[in-house]
PDB file of C-alpha atoms in Angstrom:
ATOM      1  CA  UNK A   1      70.679 110.903  87.076  1.00  0.00           C
ATOM      2  CA  UNK A   2      70.732 108.887  90.493  1.00  0.00           C
ATOM      3  CA  UNK A   3      74.488 108.356  90.178  1.00  0.00           C
ATOM      4  CA  UNK A   4      74.985 112.290  89.829  1.00  0.00           C
ATOM      5  CA  UNK A   5      73.170 112.750  93.590  1.00  0.00           C
ATOM      6  CA  UNK A   6      75.239 114.355  96.080  1.00  0.00           C
ATOM      7  CA  UNK A   7      76.296 112.224  99.133  1.00  0.00           C
ATOM      8  CA  UNK A   8      78.599 112.903 102.076  1.00  0.00           C
ATOM      9  CA  UNK A   9      81.159 110.711 103.998  1.00  0.00           C
ATOM     10  CA  UNK A  10      80.074 108.791 106.884  1.00  0.00           C
ATOM     11  CA  UNK A  11      83.804 109.330 107.918  1.00  0.00           C
ATOM     12  CA  UNK A  12      83.182 112.557 111.185  1.00  0.00           C
ATOM     13  CA  UNK A  13      86.510 113.206 109.908  1.00  0.00           C
ATOM     14  CA  UNK A  14      85.915 113.807 107.215  1.00  0.00           C
ATOM     15  CA  UNK A  15      82.080 114.528 105.951  1.00  0.00           C
ATOM     16  CA  UNK A  16      83.694 115.537 102.494  1.00  0.00           C
ATOM     17  CA  UNK A  17      80.655 115.978 100.199  1.00  0.00           C
ATOM     18  CA  UNK A  18      80.507 114.384  96.143  1.00  0.00           C
ATOM     19  CA  UNK A  19      78.354 112.575  93.624  1.00  0.00           C
ATOM     20  CA  UNK A  20      77.432 109.069  93.885  1.00  0.00           C
ATOM     21  CA  UNK A  21      79.179 107.816  91.452  1.00  0.00           C
ATOM     22  CA  UNK A  22      82.680 108.794  92.792  1.00  0.00           C
ATOM     23  CA  UNK A  23      81.190 107.730  96.881  1.00  0.00           C
ATOM     24  CA  UNK A  24      82.358 104.057  96.114  1.00  0.00           C
ATOM     25  CA  UNK A  25      85.810 105.113  96.233  1.00  0.00           C
ATOM     26  CA  UNK A  26      86.385 107.827  97.959  1.00  0.00           C
ATOM     27  CA  UNK A  27      84.897 105.540 100.526  1.00  0.00           C
ATOM     28  CA  UNK A  28      87.895 103.210 100.471  1.00  0.00           C
ATOM     29  CA  UNK A  29      89.950 105.651  99.768  1.00  0.00           C
ATOM     30  CA  UNK A  30      88.836 106.860 103.196  1.00  0.00           C
ATOM     31  CA  UNK A  31      88.247 104.138 104.870  1.00  0.00           C
ATOM     32  CA  UNK A  32      92.125 103.042 104.746  1.00  0.00           C
ATOM     33  CA  UNK A  33      94.864 103.686 107.431  1.00  0.00           C
ATOM     34  CA  UNK A  34      96.751 106.620 107.308  1.00  0.00           C
ATOM     35  CA  UNK A  35     100.110 107.147 107.686  1.00  0.00           C
ATOM     36  CA  UNK A  36     100.713 108.924 110.737  1.00  0.00           C
ATOM     37  CA  UNK A  37     103.358 111.747 109.270  1.00  0.00           C
ATOM     38  CA  UNK A  38     101.887 114.167 108.554  1.00  0.00           C
ATOM     39  CA  UNK A  39     103.894 115.092 105.642  1.00  0.00           C
ATOM     40  CA  UNK A  40     102.911 111.774 103.881  1.00  0.00           C
ATOM     41  CA  UNK A  41      99.444 111.082 105.306  1.00  0.00           C
ATOM     42  CA  UNK A  42      99.004 107.707 103.014  1.00  0.00           C
ATOM     43  CA  UNK A  43      95.862 105.723 102.820  1.00  0.00           C
ATOM     44  CA  UNK A  44      97.647 101.693 103.227  1.00  0.00           C
ATOM     45  CA  UNK A  45      97.088  98.472 104.844  1.00  0.00           C
ATOM     46  CA  UNK A  46     100.283  97.634 104.630  1.00  0.00           C
ATOM     47  CA  UNK A  47     101.476 100.114 107.504  1.00  0.00           C
ATOM     48  CA  UNK A  48     103.887  99.631 109.798  1.00  0.00           C
ATOM     49  CA  UNK A  49     103.357  99.917 113.389  1.00  0.00           C
ATOM     50  CA  UNK A  50     106.400 101.437 115.828  1.00  0.00           C
ATOM     51  CA  UNK A  51     106.842 102.676 118.912  1.00  0.00           C
ATOM     52  CA  UNK A  52     107.769 105.897 119.132  1.00  0.00           C
ATOM     53  CA  UNK A  53     107.938 107.466 123.086  1.00  0.00           C
ATOM     54  CA  UNK A  54     106.166 104.393 124.600  1.00  0.00           C
ATOM     55  CA  UNK A  55     103.137 104.751 121.867  1.00  0.00           C
ATOM     56  CA  UNK A  56     102.460 102.552 119.017  1.00  0.00           C
ATOM     57  CA  UNK A  57     102.512 104.223 115.710  1.00  0.00           C
ATOM     58  CA  UNK A  58     101.568 103.173 112.053  1.00  0.00           C
ATOM     59  CA  UNK A  59     104.084 104.499 109.387  1.00  0.00           C
ATOM     60  CA  UNK A  60     104.378 102.967 105.762  1.00  0.00           C
ATOM     61  CA  UNK A  61     108.226 102.546 106.873  1.00  0.00           C
ATOM     62  CA  UNK A  62     110.919 103.639 108.865  1.00  0.00           C
ATOM     63  CA  UNK A  63     111.816 106.635 106.692  1.00  0.00           C
ATOM     64  CA  UNK A  64     108.280 107.946 107.828  1.00  0.00           C
ATOM     65  CA  UNK A  65     108.824 107.379 111.199  1.00  0.00           C
ATOM     66  CA  UNK A  66     112.206 109.211 111.242  1.00  0.00           C
ATOM     67  CA  UNK A  67     110.383 111.956 109.137  1.00  0.00           C
ATOM     68  CA  UNK A  68     107.770 111.869 112.166  1.00  0.00           C
ATOM     69  CA  UNK A  69     110.073 112.368 114.734  1.00  0.00           C
ATOM     70  CA  UNK A  70     112.229 114.865 113.042  1.00  0.00           C
ATOM     71  CA  UNK A  71     108.904 116.903 112.584  1.00  0.00           C
ATOM     72  CA  UNK A  72     109.015 117.253 116.144  1.00  0.00           C
ATOM     73  CA  UNK A  73     111.722 117.479 117.938  1.00  0.00           C
ATOM     74  CA  UNK A  74     112.694 120.420 115.282  1.00  0.00           C
ATOM     75  CA  UNK A  75     110.353 122.577 117.031  1.00  0.00           C
ATOM     76  CA  UNK A  76     112.459 122.091 120.723  1.00  0.00           C
ATOM     77  CA  UNK A  77     115.879 122.086 119.219  1.00  0.00           C
ATOM     78  CA  UNK A  78     118.602 123.978 118.132  1.00  0.00           C
ATOM     79  CA  UNK A  79     120.608 123.140 114.574  1.00  0.00           C
ATOM     80  CA  UNK A  80     123.231 121.964 116.487  1.00  0.00           C
ATOM     81  CA  UNK A  81     121.255 119.560 118.585  1.00  0.00           C
ATOM     82  CA  UNK A  82     119.267 118.522 115.363  1.00  0.00           C
ATOM     83  CA  UNK A  83     122.455 118.021 113.234  1.00  0.00           C
ATOM     84  CA  UNK A  84     123.801 115.667 115.806  1.00  0.00           C
ATOM     85  CA  UNK A  85     121.067 114.187 116.085  1.00  0.00           C
ATOM     86  CA  UNK A  86     121.071 113.524 112.109  1.00  0.00           C
ATOM     87  CA  UNK A  87     124.378 112.241 112.467  1.00  0.00           C
ATOM     88  CA  UNK A  88     124.400 110.036 115.378  1.00  0.00           C
ATOM     89  CA  UNK A  89     120.674 108.235 113.495  1.00  0.00           C
ATOM     90  CA  UNK A  90     122.671 107.665 109.897  1.00  0.00           C
ATOM     91  CA  UNK A  91     125.868 106.174 111.718  1.00  0.00           C
ATOM     92  CA  UNK A  92     123.331 103.614 113.419  1.00  0.00           C
ATOM     93  CA  UNK A  93     121.311 102.932 110.086  1.00  0.00           C
ATOM     94  CA  UNK A  94     122.203 100.840 107.387  1.00  0.00           C
ATOM     95  CA  UNK A  95     120.796 101.480 103.728  1.00  0.00           C
ATOM     96  CA  UNK A  96     118.471  98.741 103.970  1.00  0.00           C
ATOM     97  CA  UNK A  97     117.146  99.213 107.217  1.00  0.00           C
ATOM     98  CA  UNK A  98     115.584 103.081 105.563  1.00  0.00           C
ATOM     99  CA  UNK A  99     114.279 101.936 102.592  1.00  0.00           C
ATOM    100  CA  UNK A 100     115.239  98.665 101.163  1.00  0.00           C
ATOM    101  CA  UNK A 101     114.613  99.258  97.258  1.00  0.00           C
ATOM    102  CA  UNK A 102     114.942 103.551  97.333  1.00  0.00           C
ATOM    103  CA  UNK A 103     118.201 105.036  97.347  1.00  0.00           C
ATOM    104  CA  UNK A 104     116.821 108.285  96.959  1.00  0.00           C
ATOM    105  CA  UNK A 105     115.120 108.520  99.975  1.00  0.00           C
ATOM    106  CA  UNK A 106     118.609 108.158 101.966  1.00  0.00           C
ATOM    107  CA  UNK A 107     119.912 110.509  99.330  1.00  0.00           C
ATOM    108  CA  UNK A 108     116.984 113.209 100.800  1.00  0.00           C
ATOM    109  CA  UNK A 109     117.456 112.335 104.535  1.00  0.00           C
ATOM    110  CA  UNK A 110     121.651 112.819 103.923  1.00  0.00           C
ATOM    111  CA  UNK A 111     121.038 115.966 101.932  1.00  0.00           C
ATOM    112  CA  UNK A 112     118.711 117.186 105.340  1.00  0.00           C
ATOM    113  CA  UNK A 113     121.651 116.146 107.872  1.00  0.00           C
ATOM    114  CA  UNK A 114     124.144 118.507 105.055  1.00  0.00           C
ATOM    115  CA  UNK A 115     121.672 121.081 105.248  1.00  0.00           C
ATOM    116  CA  UNK A 116     121.720 121.851 108.805  1.00  0.00           C
ATOM    117  CA  UNK A 117     125.302 120.699 109.819  1.00  0.00           C
ATOM    118  CA  UNK A 118     126.165 124.279 108.693  1.00  0.00           C
ATOM    119  CA  UNK A 119     128.229 123.449 105.479  1.00  0.00           C
ATOM    120  CA  UNK A 120     124.330 124.969 104.075  1.00  0.00           C
ATOM    121  CA  UNK A 121     122.595 127.383 105.714  1.00  0.00           C
ATOM    122  CA  UNK A 122     120.357 125.698 108.037  1.00  0.00           C
ATOM    123  CA  UNK A 123     116.915 124.576 106.936  1.00  0.00           C
ATOM    124  CA  UNK A 124     114.953 127.515 108.413  1.00  0.00           C
ATOM    125  CA  UNK A 125     117.047 130.187 105.990  1.00  0.00           C
ATOM    126  CA  UNK A 126     116.424 128.209 103.124  1.00  0.00           C
ATOM    127  CA  UNK A 127     114.050 129.591 100.646  1.00  0.00           C
ATOM    128  CA  UNK A 128     111.347 127.256 101.375  1.00  0.00           C
ATOM    129  CA  UNK A 129     107.236 127.648 100.120  1.00  0.00           C
ATOM    130  CA  UNK A 130     104.623 125.221 101.534  1.00  0.00           C
ATOM    131  CA  UNK A 131     103.253 125.608  97.962  1.00  0.00           C
ATOM    132  CA  UNK A 132      99.671 125.480  98.840  1.00  0.00           C
ATOM    133  CA  UNK A 133      97.641 125.373  95.797  1.00  0.00           C
ATOM    134  CA  UNK A 134      94.124 125.377  95.362  1.00  0.00           C
ATOM    135  CA  UNK A 135      92.308 124.965  92.502  1.00  0.00           C
ATOM    136  CA  UNK A 136      89.731 122.706  90.542  1.00  0.00           C
ATOM    137  CA  UNK A 137      89.614 121.168  86.945  1.00  0.00           C
ATOM    138  CA  UNK A 138      87.821 123.308  84.354  1.00  0.00           C
ATOM    139  CA  UNK A 139      84.596 121.461  82.421  1.00  0.00           C
ATOM    140  CA  UNK A 140      85.094 123.979  79.827  1.00  0.00           C
ATOM    141  CA  UNK A 141      88.594 123.148  78.823  1.00  0.00           C
ATOM    142  CA  UNK A 142      88.519 119.313  78.426  1.00  0.00           C
ATOM    143  CA  UNK A 143      88.259 116.564  75.689  1.00  0.00           C
ATOM    144  CA  UNK A 144      85.300 114.574  74.741  1.00  0.00           C
ATOM    145  CA  UNK A 145      84.108 111.908  77.285  1.00  0.00           C
ATOM    146  CA  UNK A 146      85.233 113.352  79.964  1.00  0.00           C
ATOM    147  CA  UNK A 147      83.210 113.704  83.080  1.00  0.00           C
ATOM    148  CA  UNK A 148      83.876 116.323  86.122  1.00  0.00           C
ATOM    149  CA  UNK A 149      82.567 115.419  89.620  1.00  0.00           C
ATOM    150  CA  UNK A 150      82.988 116.129  92.903  1.00  0.00           C
ATOM    151  CA  UNK A 151      82.696 120.056  92.771  1.00  0.00           C
ATOM    152  CA  UNK A 152      85.385 119.422  89.879  1.00  0.00           C
ATOM    153  CA  UNK A 153      87.941 116.828  91.835  1.00  0.00           C
ATOM    154  CA  UNK A 154      87.280 113.534  90.164  1.00  0.00           C
ATOM    155  CA  UNK A 155      87.585 112.719  86.055  1.00  0.00           C
ATOM    156  CA  UNK A 156      85.923 109.627  85.002  1.00  0.00           C
ATOM    157  CA  UNK A 157      87.047 108.842  80.856  1.00  0.00           C
ATOM    158  CA  UNK A 158      84.988 105.307  79.883  1.00  0.00           C
ATOM    159  CA  UNK A 159      84.841 105.378  75.759  1.00  0.00           C
ATOM    160  CA  UNK A 160      85.509 102.339  73.543  1.00  0.00           C
ATOM    161  CA  UNK A 161      88.566 105.060  71.953  1.00  0.00           C
ATOM    162  CA  UNK A 162      91.595 104.473  72.644  1.00  0.00           C
ATOM    163  CA  UNK A 163      92.843 108.050  72.595  1.00  0.00           C
ATOM    164  CA  UNK A 164      93.925 110.731  74.611  1.00  0.00           C
ATOM    165  CA  UNK A 165      91.885 113.240  75.482  1.00  0.00           C
ATOM    166  CA  UNK A 166      93.318 116.222  77.918  1.00  0.00           C
ATOM    167  CA  UNK A 167      91.837 119.064  80.714  1.00  0.00           C
ATOM    168  CA  UNK A 168      93.072 121.416  82.159  1.00  0.00           C
ATOM    169  CA  UNK A 169      92.987 123.442  85.867  1.00  0.00           C
ATOM    170  CA  UNK A 170      90.606 126.247  86.624  1.00  0.00           C
ATOM    171  CA  UNK A 171      93.619 128.701  86.790  1.00  0.00           C
ATOM    172  CA  UNK A 172      96.934 129.435  85.949  1.00  0.00           C
ATOM    173  CA  UNK A 173     100.164 130.048  87.662  1.00  0.00           C
ATOM    174  CA  UNK A 174     101.997 133.178  87.545  1.00  0.00           C
ATOM    175  CA  UNK A 175     104.895 132.944  89.664  1.00  0.00           C
ATOM    176  CA  UNK A 176     106.074 130.496  93.097  1.00  0.00           C
ATOM    177  CA  UNK A 177     105.636 127.386  94.340  1.00  0.00           C
ATOM    178  CA  UNK A 178     103.224 125.340  94.165  1.00  0.00           C
ATOM    179  CA  UNK A 179     102.299 121.870  94.761  1.00  0.00           C
ATOM    180  CA  UNK A 180      98.723 119.242  94.479  1.00  0.00           C
ATOM    181  CA  UNK A 181      97.812 115.569  94.646  1.00  0.00           C
ATOM    182  CA  UNK A 182      96.710 113.123  91.835  1.00  0.00           C
ATOM    183  CA  UNK A 183      94.723 109.798  93.638  1.00  0.00           C
ATOM    184  CA  UNK A 184      94.807 107.170  91.315  1.00  0.00           C
ATOM    185  CA  UNK A 185      91.457 105.322  90.753  1.00  0.00           C
ATOM    186  CA  UNK A 186      90.625 101.552  90.598  1.00  0.00           C
ATOM    187  CA  UNK A 187      88.725 101.885  87.439  1.00  0.00           C
ATOM    188  CA  UNK A 188      91.595 102.942  85.446  1.00  0.00           C
ATOM    189  CA  UNK A 189      92.938 100.412  82.421  1.00  0.00           C
ATOM    190  CA  UNK A 190      95.383 102.710  80.740  1.00  0.00           C
ATOM    191  CA  UNK A 191      98.393 104.801  82.602  1.00  0.00           C
ATOM    192  CA  UNK A 192      97.649 108.866  82.560  1.00  0.00           C
ATOM    193  CA  UNK A 193      99.712 111.607  81.574  1.00  0.00           C
ATOM    194  CA  UNK A 194      99.982 114.134  84.387  1.00  0.00           C
ATOM    195  CA  UNK A 195     101.714 117.406  84.696  1.00  0.00           C
ATOM    196  CA  UNK A 196     101.522 120.793  83.410  1.00  0.00           C
ATOM    197  CA  UNK A 197     100.832 122.828  80.163  1.00  0.00           C
ATOM    198  CA  UNK A 198     101.502 126.515  79.236  1.00  0.00           C
ATOM    199  CA  UNK A 199      99.237 126.615  76.508  1.00  0.00           C
ATOM    200  CA  UNK A 200      95.009 126.440  76.792  1.00  0.00           C
ATOM    201  CA  UNK A 201      94.653 126.496  72.990  1.00  0.00           C
ATOM    202  CA  UNK A 202      94.948 122.832  71.330  1.00  0.00           C
ATOM    203  CA  UNK A 203      93.007 119.688  70.456  1.00  0.00           C
ATOM    204  CA  UNK A 204      92.216 118.187  73.650  1.00  0.00           C
ATOM    205  CA  UNK A 205      91.363 115.196  72.137  1.00  0.00           C
ATOM    206  CA  UNK A 206      95.135 114.809  72.628  1.00  0.00           C
ATOM    207  CA  UNK A 207      97.551 114.785  75.072  1.00  0.00           C
ATOM    208  CA  UNK A 208      99.413 117.671  76.605  1.00  0.00           C
ATOM    209  CA  UNK A 209     102.686 116.711  76.617  1.00  0.00           C
ATOM    210  CA  UNK A 210     102.410 115.700  72.715  1.00  0.00           C
ATOM    211  CA  UNK A 211     103.511 119.658  72.222  1.00  0.00           C
ATOM    212  CA  UNK A 212     106.331 121.837  73.484  1.00  0.00           C
ATOM    213  CA  UNK A 213     103.914 124.087  75.755  1.00  0.00           C
ATOM    214  CA  UNK A 214     103.774 120.461  77.591  1.00  0.00           C
ATOM    215  CA  UNK A 215     105.550 118.671  80.215  1.00  0.00           C
ATOM    216  CA  UNK A 216     104.052 115.524  81.601  1.00  0.00           C
ATOM    217  CA  UNK A 217     104.917 112.125  83.675  1.00  0.00           C
ATOM    218  CA  UNK A 218     103.102 109.192  82.476  1.00  0.00           C
ATOM    219  CA  UNK A 219     102.056 106.563  84.625  1.00  0.00           C
ATOM    220  CA  UNK A 220     104.402 103.971  82.839  1.00  0.00           C
ATOM    221  CA  UNK A 221     107.278 105.303  84.554  1.00  0.00           C
ATOM    222  CA  UNK A 222     108.731 107.795  82.116  1.00  0.00           C
ATOM    223  CA  UNK A 223     108.510 111.518  81.384  1.00  0.00           C
ATOM    224  CA  UNK A 224     107.551 113.027  77.951  1.00  0.00           C
ATOM    225  CA  UNK A 225     107.539 116.635  76.941  1.00  0.00           C
ATOM    226  CA  UNK A 226     106.861 117.443  72.892  1.00  0.00           C
ATOM    227  CA  UNK A 227     106.945 113.993  72.489  1.00  0.00           C
ATOM    228  CA  UNK A 228     103.674 111.146  72.375  1.00  0.00           C
ATOM    229  CA  UNK A 229     105.703 108.097  71.365  1.00  0.00           C
ATOM    230  CA  UNK A 230     108.875 108.688  74.278  1.00  0.00           C
ATOM    231  CA  UNK A 231     110.743 109.835  77.102  1.00  0.00           C
ATOM    232  CA  UNK A 232     113.402 109.545  79.867  1.00  0.00           C
ATOM    233  CA  UNK A 233     112.949 106.398  82.028  1.00  0.00           C
ATOM    234  CA  UNK A 234     111.308 108.204  86.044  1.00  0.00           C
ATOM    235  CA  UNK A 235     110.059 107.305  88.612  1.00  0.00           C
ATOM    236  CA  UNK A 236     107.196 104.078  88.502  1.00  0.00           C
ATOM    237  CA  UNK A 237     104.532 103.024  87.585  1.00  0.00           C
ATOM    238  CA  UNK A 238     101.441 104.381  88.415  1.00  0.00           C
ATOM    239  CA  UNK A 239      97.677 103.531  87.488  1.00  0.00           C
ATOM    240  CA  UNK A 240      95.062 101.526  90.090  1.00  0.00           C
ATOM    241  CA  UNK A 241      96.893 102.664  92.720  1.00  0.00           C
ATOM    242  CA  UNK A 242      98.814 105.100  94.941  1.00  0.00           C
ATOM    243  CA  UNK A 243      98.835 108.916  95.129  1.00  0.00           C
ATOM    244  CA  UNK A 244     101.503 110.969  93.046  1.00  0.00           C
ATOM    245  CA  UNK A 245     102.759 114.347  94.303  1.00  0.00           C
ATOM    246  CA  UNK A 246     102.677 117.312  91.443  1.00  0.00           C
ATOM    247  CA  UNK A 247     105.619 119.751  92.937  1.00  0.00           C
ATOM    248  CA  UNK A 248     105.651 122.993  90.443  1.00  0.00           C
ATOM    249  CA  UNK A 249     108.588 125.456  91.513  1.00  0.00           C
ATOM    250  CA  UNK A 250     108.373 128.604  89.369  1.00  0.00           C
ATOM    251  CA  UNK A 251     111.088 130.078  91.016  1.00  0.00           C
ATOM    252  CA  UNK A 252     113.422 127.880  89.737  1.00  0.00           C
ATOM    253  CA  UNK A 253     111.949 126.719  86.640  1.00  0.00           C
ATOM    254  CA  UNK A 254     111.910 122.882  88.530  1.00  0.00           C
ATOM    255  CA  UNK A 255     108.715 119.906  87.557  1.00  0.00           C
ATOM    256  CA  UNK A 256     108.609 117.074  90.137  1.00  0.00           C
ATOM    257  CA  UNK A 257     107.003 113.747  90.951  1.00  0.00           C
ATOM    258  CA  UNK A 258     106.748 111.511  94.197  1.00  0.00           C
ATOM    259  CA  UNK A 259     104.667 108.051  94.359  1.00  0.00           C
ATOM    260  CA  UNK A 260     102.894 107.224  97.914  1.00  0.00           C
ATOM    261  CA  UNK A 261     106.126 109.406  99.337  1.00  0.00           C
ATOM    262  CA  UNK A 262     108.568 108.333  97.603  1.00  0.00           C
ATOM    263  CA  UNK A 263     110.472 110.901  95.595  1.00  0.00           C
ATOM    264  CA  UNK A 264     112.118 110.489  92.005  1.00  0.00           C
ATOM    265  CA  UNK A 265     114.206 113.820  91.898  1.00  0.00           C
ATOM    266  CA  UNK A 266     113.463 116.519  89.569  1.00  0.00           C
ATOM    267  CA  UNK A 267     112.172 115.726  86.898  1.00  0.00           C
ATOM    268  CA  UNK A 268     112.100 118.713  84.078  1.00  0.00           C
ATOM    269  CA  UNK A 269     113.641 122.135  84.637  1.00  0.00           C
ATOM    270  CA  UNK A 270     113.553 124.894  82.313  1.00  0.00           C
ATOM    271  CA  UNK A 271     113.727 128.522  81.955  1.00  0.00           C
ATOM    272  CA  UNK A 272     110.161 127.678  80.231  1.00  0.00           C
ATOM    273  CA  UNK A 273     109.072 126.573  83.546  1.00  0.00           C
ATOM    274  CA  UNK A 274     109.657 130.078  85.473  1.00  0.00           C
ATOM    275  CA  UNK A 275     107.320 131.954  82.834  1.00  0.00           C
ATOM    276  CA  UNK A 276     103.757 131.541  83.867  1.00  0.00           C
ATOM    277  CA  UNK A 277     100.702 131.102  83.171  1.00  0.00           C
ATOM    278  CA  UNK A 278     101.079 127.611  84.119  1.00  0.00           C
ATOM    279  CA  UNK A 279      98.129 125.248  84.270  1.00  0.00           C
ATOM    280  CA  UNK A 280      97.738 121.647  85.625  1.00  0.00           C
ATOM    281  CA  UNK A 281      96.448 119.500  83.090  1.00  0.00           C
ATOM    282  CA  UNK A 282      95.775 115.334  83.226  1.00  0.00           C
ATOM    283  CA  UNK A 283      95.267 113.299  79.936  1.00  0.00           C
ATOM    284  CA  UNK A 284      93.021 109.610  80.053  1.00  0.00           C
ATOM    285  CA  UNK A 285      92.599 107.382  77.721  1.00  0.00           C
ATOM    286  CA  UNK A 286      90.313 104.951  77.169  1.00  0.00           C
ATOM    287  CA  UNK A 287      89.260 103.876  80.209  1.00  0.00           C
ATOM    288  CA  UNK A 288      90.949 105.774  83.352  1.00  0.00           C
ATOM    289  CA  UNK A 289      89.952 108.222  85.943  1.00  0.00           C
ATOM    290  CA  UNK A 290      91.375 110.552  89.174  1.00  0.00           C
ATOM    291  CA  UNK A 291      90.740 112.344  92.274  1.00  0.00           C
ATOM    292  CA  UNK A 292      92.651 116.105  92.598  1.00  0.00           C
ATOM    293  CA  UNK A 293      93.574 116.653  95.750  1.00  0.00           C
ATOM    294  CA  UNK A 294      95.310 120.184  97.145  1.00  0.00           C
ATOM    295  CA  UNK A 295      95.247 122.603  99.635  1.00  0.00           C
ATOM    296  CA  UNK A 296      98.153 120.580 100.957  1.00  0.00           C
ATOM    297  CA  UNK A 297     101.620 121.865 101.168  1.00  0.00           C
ATOM    298  CA  UNK A 298     104.660 120.568  99.790  1.00  0.00           C
ATOM    299  CA  UNK A 299     107.032 117.433 101.414  1.00  0.00           C
ATOM    300  CA  UNK A 300     110.292 118.651 101.964  1.00  0.00           C
ATOM    301  CA  UNK A 301     111.686 115.578 100.205  1.00  0.00           C
ATOM    302  CA  UNK A 302     110.992 118.054  96.898  1.00  0.00           C
ATOM    303  CA  UNK A 303     114.099 120.566  98.338  1.00  0.00           C
ATOM    304  CA  UNK A 304     116.603 118.047  98.773  1.00  0.00           C
ATOM    305  CA  UNK A 305     117.880 118.955  95.552  1.00  0.00           C
ATOM    306  CA  UNK A 306     118.222 123.393  96.219  1.00  0.00           C
TER     307      UNK A 306
END
C-alpha cells in the first residue's frame, strides 16, 4: 500500500508525479546531466564538455555537438550555405573524430549533406513528420504479474517463472509516423522484447513477437518476428541502462530502433506495417521493467535511409 502512494519529483524542471515504487529509479534518471543536443537529451554520467560560441556545453560526443550546431545554424542559413558548411566540416573530420565505434552515425551525417547538396530534395521539402505520439500501457491487456505504475508509463515484472509476459499500448496507430522511447530499468535481469503488434487477440503470457503479427527488437542485440528463438543480428545489448528509441513509419512500412542516439538502420520493412491498427508492445521476462516516454519528436537520423 505504501509503495502505491503518489509523490512528485523534486526537480523543478520536471515535477512529474509517480508512485513511490518508481521514485528511486526516476530520481536517478532525472538527476543525470542531460546532453544539450535537443534531439538527444540523453542523461549520462559520461558527457563530454565542448566549447560552442565561447560557451561550454555538454554532449554525448562530437556527433551530438555537430547536430546541435546544425539545428541552430539551419534556422538562418540558406540551403547553399548549409551545404557548404557540411562539406567543409566533413573534409576536416576523420571518422574516428565523429564516432570511433559507429560508422552508421557517420553515414547519417553524410546523408544529411547529400540531402542539402542538390542531388536530392532539400531537407525542408522531404516528407518529414515529427512522429509525436501519445499513449499509455493498457493495464487490461497484459500478461500475469506485470505491474503498471505512474499512470500507465512504468512497468515491472518480478516473478520466479521464466516466461515472457506481454503488454500492449492503450491506442492503436492507423497511419502516419510514430515515435516513442523506452527507458531501461536498473532492476532488469533479463532482456526485453520491444516493438509492435498488429493483433490484440493472443495469449499475453507469451511474447507478441513469437507470432507473425509481431515485430520486435530483442535486447540481446537481435530482431524478432514470428519466431521465439532466432532473429537477425541488429543493434547492441539493451537491458539495465539506456534509452531505446522506437520509430514506426506507416507511410513506408518501416520499423527502426536506436539506443542512446545511436541509430542502427531500418530494422523491418514490410507492406504489413503500412496497415493499422498497430499497437506498441513490450514483453518482459522473469525480472524486468521499463519506463515509457511519449510526446517526443522523432530524431532526424531515422530519416537518413530515405
